[in-house]
């Protein structure tokens, strides 16, 4: 409805997400900033969290991961306020992934360990983590190895496998 700011904000967030997926980070950020002005964040913390997650991803995509961290942290608070644990898990995972990309391994492991608590034991991530864990990594480092696999997914299969194996060796070498 055109006269409903909440619905307008939701539509803008959806459009921002589409622009984000298409790689038009600036357009996404512009739409999401407009949505922020329409949204009552206190009354709709889940939508505020969703908006913050998409902003985080847009800033990370545009080369500003530190700003992305701020928005993931905001999203985490919003999702906790909304009592939305699955969404809070996603924000925690995003914090871990972003710290990992920034080579902040201590922070990445802390967030990914926290996210690991929320992994569905029957889900795909759990099976991947179990596979990596079976390779001799502790569960948190296995989670980082799985994330590394996702980050390197755009590489050719042989290069990707080599990158994953090398990363797993580096992580295992840091184990006490």
PDB file of C-alpha atoms in Angstrom, residues 4-119:
ATOM      1  CA  UNK A   4       1.871   2.607   4.495  1.00  0.00           C
ATOM      2  CA  UNK A   5       5.503   3.490   5.389  1.00  0.00           C
ATOM      3  CA  UNK A   6       6.141  -0.007   6.750  1.00  0.00           C
ATOM      4  CA  UNK A   7       5.118  -1.672   3.491  1.00  0.00           C
ATOM      5  CA  UNK A   8       7.046   0.922   1.493  1.00  0.00           C
ATOM      6  CA  UNK A   9      10.134   0.146   3.574  1.00  0.00           C
ATOM      7  CA  UNK A  10       9.654  -3.585   3.032  1.00  0.00           C
ATOM      8  CA  UNK A  11       9.380  -3.058  -0.732  1.00  0.00           C
ATOM      9  CA  UNK A  12      12.513  -0.900  -0.748  1.00  0.00           C
ATOM     10  CA  UNK A  13      14.418  -3.547   1.219  1.00  0.00           C
ATOM     11  CA  UNK A  14      13.362  -6.166  -1.335  1.00  0.00           C
ATOM     12  CA  UNK A  15      14.435  -3.912  -4.206  1.00  0.00           C
ATOM     13  CA  UNK A  16      17.716  -3.217  -2.396  1.00  0.00           C
ATOM     14  CA  UNK A  17      18.282  -6.946  -2.067  1.00  0.00           C
ATOM     15  CA  UNK A  18      17.719  -7.408  -5.807  1.00  0.00           C
ATOM     16  CA  UNK A  19      20.197  -4.632  -6.617  1.00  0.00           C
ATOM     17  CA  UNK A  20      22.613  -6.186  -4.146  1.00  0.00           C
ATOM     18  CA  UNK A  21      22.374  -9.578  -5.881  1.00  0.00           C
ATOM     19  CA  UNK A  22      22.955  -7.878  -9.237  1.00  0.00           C
ATOM     20  CA  UNK A  23      26.095  -6.228  -7.879  1.00  0.00           C
ATOM     21  CA  UNK A  24      24.819  -2.640  -7.988  1.00  0.00           C
ATOM     22  CA  UNK A  25      25.995  -1.851  -4.461  1.00  0.00           C
ATOM     23  CA  UNK A  26      25.442   1.905  -4.645  1.00  0.00           C
ATOM     24  CA  UNK A  27      21.860   1.553  -5.862  1.00  0.00           C
ATOM     25  CA  UNK A  28      21.227  -1.037  -3.161  1.00  0.00           C
ATOM     26  CA  UNK A  29      22.629   1.216  -0.444  1.00  0.00           C
ATOM     27  CA  UNK A  30      20.555   4.134  -1.756  1.00  0.00           C
ATOM     28  CA  UNK A  31      17.314   2.116  -1.662  1.00  0.00           C
ATOM     29  CA  UNK A  32      18.096   0.718   1.773  1.00  0.00           C
ATOM     30  CA  UNK A  33      18.932   4.147   3.172  1.00  0.00           C
ATOM     31  CA  UNK A  34      15.571   5.357   1.900  1.00  0.00           C
ATOM     32  CA  UNK A  35      13.910   2.371   3.599  1.00  0.00           C
ATOM     33  CA  UNK A  36      15.617   3.237   6.887  1.00  0.00           C
ATOM     34  CA  UNK A  37      13.871   6.586   6.879  1.00  0.00           C
ATOM     35  CA  UNK A  38      10.473   4.911   6.589  1.00  0.00           C
ATOM     36  CA  UNK A  39      10.943   2.100   9.071  1.00  0.00           C
ATOM     37  CA  UNK A  40      10.071   2.286  12.753  1.00  0.00           C
ATOM     38  CA  UNK A  41      12.986   0.155  13.954  1.00  0.00           C
ATOM     39  CA  UNK A  42      11.666  -0.123  17.514  1.00  0.00           C
ATOM     40  CA  UNK A  43       8.237  -1.352  16.387  1.00  0.00           C
ATOM     41  CA  UNK A  44       9.625  -3.678  13.686  1.00  0.00           C
ATOM     42  CA  UNK A  45      12.981  -5.050  14.848  1.00  0.00           C
ATOM     43  CA  UNK A  46      12.864  -8.080  12.530  1.00  0.00           C
ATOM     44  CA  UNK A  47      12.462  -5.869   9.440  1.00  0.00           C
ATOM     45  CA  UNK A  48      15.133  -3.517  10.823  1.00  0.00           C
ATOM     46  CA  UNK A  49      17.449  -6.513  11.153  1.00  0.00           C
ATOM     47  CA  UNK A  50      16.696  -7.659   7.623  1.00  0.00           C
ATOM     48  CA  UNK A  51      17.470  -4.172   6.344  1.00  0.00           C
ATOM     49  CA  UNK A  52      20.733  -4.120   8.319  1.00  0.00           C
ATOM     50  CA  UNK A  53      21.793  -7.515   6.913  1.00  0.00           C
ATOM     51  CA  UNK A  54      21.240  -6.373   3.335  1.00  0.00           C
ATOM     52  CA  UNK A  55      23.127  -3.141   4.081  1.00  0.00           C
ATOM     53  CA  UNK A  56      25.975  -5.192   5.560  1.00  0.00           C
ATOM     54  CA  UNK A  57      26.157  -7.332   2.440  1.00  0.00           C
ATOM     55  CA  UNK A  58      26.007  -4.260   0.169  1.00  0.00           C
ATOM     56  CA  UNK A  59      28.853  -2.544   2.017  1.00  0.00           C
ATOM     57  CA  UNK A  60      30.928  -5.722   2.005  1.00  0.00           C
ATOM     58  CA  UNK A  61      30.276  -6.119  -1.725  1.00  0.00           C
ATOM     59  CA  UNK A  62      31.313  -2.538  -2.367  1.00  0.00           C
ATOM     60  CA  UNK A  63      34.644  -3.085  -0.620  1.00  0.00           C
ATOM     61  CA  UNK A  64      33.785  -1.699   2.808  1.00  0.00           C
ATOM     62  CA  UNK A  65      33.708  -4.792   5.054  1.00  0.00           C
ATOM     63  CA  UNK A  66      34.350  -2.787   8.221  1.00  0.00           C
ATOM     64  CA  UNK A  67      31.079  -0.925   7.652  1.00  0.00           C
ATOM     65  CA  UNK A  68      29.448  -4.272   6.912  1.00  0.00           C
ATOM     66  CA  UNK A  69      30.511  -5.452  10.370  1.00  0.00           C
ATOM     67  CA  UNK A  70      28.701  -2.505  11.955  1.00  0.00           C
ATOM     68  CA  UNK A  71      25.484  -3.402  10.150  1.00  0.00           C
ATOM     69  CA  UNK A  72      25.758  -7.121  10.939  1.00  0.00           C
ATOM     70  CA  UNK A  73      26.171  -6.186  14.613  1.00  0.00           C
ATOM     71  CA  UNK A  74      23.115  -3.938  14.391  1.00  0.00           C
ATOM     72  CA  UNK A  75      21.159  -6.757  12.725  1.00  0.00           C
ATOM     73  CA  UNK A  76      22.157  -9.147  15.486  1.00  0.00           C
ATOM     74  CA  UNK A  77      20.781  -6.766  18.110  1.00  0.00           C
ATOM     75  CA  UNK A  78      17.582  -6.264  16.124  1.00  0.00           C
ATOM     76  CA  UNK A  79      17.032  -9.994  15.684  1.00  0.00           C
ATOM     77  CA  UNK A  80      17.648 -10.628  19.372  1.00  0.00           C
ATOM     78  CA  UNK A  81      15.118  -7.928  20.240  1.00  0.00           C
ATOM     79  CA  UNK A  82      12.640  -9.580  17.841  1.00  0.00           C
ATOM     80  CA  UNK A  83      13.331 -12.957  19.480  1.00  0.00           C
ATOM     81  CA  UNK A  84      14.283 -14.385  16.080  1.00  0.00           C
ATOM     82  CA  UNK A  85      17.091 -16.895  16.805  1.00  0.00           C
ATOM     83  CA  UNK A  86      17.452 -18.202  13.248  1.00  0.00           C
ATOM     84  CA  UNK A  87      17.927 -14.671  11.944  1.00  0.00           C
ATOM     85  CA  UNK A  88      20.314 -13.907  14.820  1.00  0.00           C
ATOM     86  CA  UNK A  89      22.277 -16.989  13.760  1.00  0.00           C
ATOM     87  CA  UNK A  90      22.559 -15.593  10.225  1.00  0.00           C
ATOM     88  CA  UNK A  91      23.841 -12.248  11.518  1.00  0.00           C
ATOM     89  CA  UNK A  92      26.361 -14.051  13.749  1.00  0.00           C
ATOM     90  CA  UNK A  93      27.493 -16.155  10.787  1.00  0.00           C
ATOM     91  CA  UNK A  94      27.826 -12.950   8.738  1.00  0.00           C
ATOM     92  CA  UNK A  95      29.990 -11.382  11.438  1.00  0.00           C
ATOM     93  CA  UNK A  96      32.220 -14.453  11.440  1.00  0.00           C
ATOM     94  CA  UNK A  97      32.478 -14.582   7.653  1.00  0.00           C
ATOM     95  CA  UNK A  98      33.324 -10.893   7.451  1.00  0.00           C
ATOM     96  CA  UNK A  99      35.993 -11.126  10.139  1.00  0.00           C
ATOM     97  CA  UNK A 100      37.369 -14.147   8.287  1.00  0.00           C
ATOM     98  CA  UNK A 101      37.590 -12.169   5.039  1.00  0.00           C
ATOM     99  CA  UNK A 102      39.418  -9.425   6.960  1.00  0.00           C
ATOM    100  CA  UNK A 103      41.891 -12.026   8.301  1.00  0.00           C
ATOM    101  CA  UNK A 104      40.653 -11.373  11.855  1.00  0.00           C
ATOM    102  CA  UNK A 105      40.772 -15.076  12.655  1.00  0.00           C
ATOM    103  CA  UNK A 106      40.304 -14.788  16.410  1.00  0.00           C
ATOM    104  CA  UNK A 107      37.124 -12.749  15.995  1.00  0.00           C
ATOM    105  CA  UNK A 108      35.995 -14.958  13.110  1.00  0.00           C
ATOM    106  CA  UNK A 109      36.356 -18.102  15.202  1.00  0.00           C
ATOM    107  CA  UNK A 110      34.510 -16.538  18.130  1.00  0.00           C
ATOM    108  CA  UNK A 111      31.524 -15.637  15.958  1.00  0.00           C
ATOM    109  CA  UNK A 112      31.599 -18.855  13.967  1.00  0.00           C
ATOM    110  CA  UNK A 113      31.745 -20.905  17.164  1.00  0.00           C
ATOM    111  CA  UNK A 114      28.704 -19.008  18.382  1.00  0.00           C
ATOM    112  CA  UNK A 115      26.983 -19.615  15.043  1.00  0.00           C
ATOM    113  CA  UNK A 116      27.868 -23.291  15.261  1.00  0.00           C
ATOM    114  CA  UNK A 117      25.586 -23.571  18.273  1.00  0.00           C
ATOM    115  CA  UNK A 118      22.670 -22.667  16.007  1.00  0.00           C
ATOM    116  CA  UNK A 119      23.458 -25.077  13.143  1.00  0.00           C
TER     117      UNK A 119
END
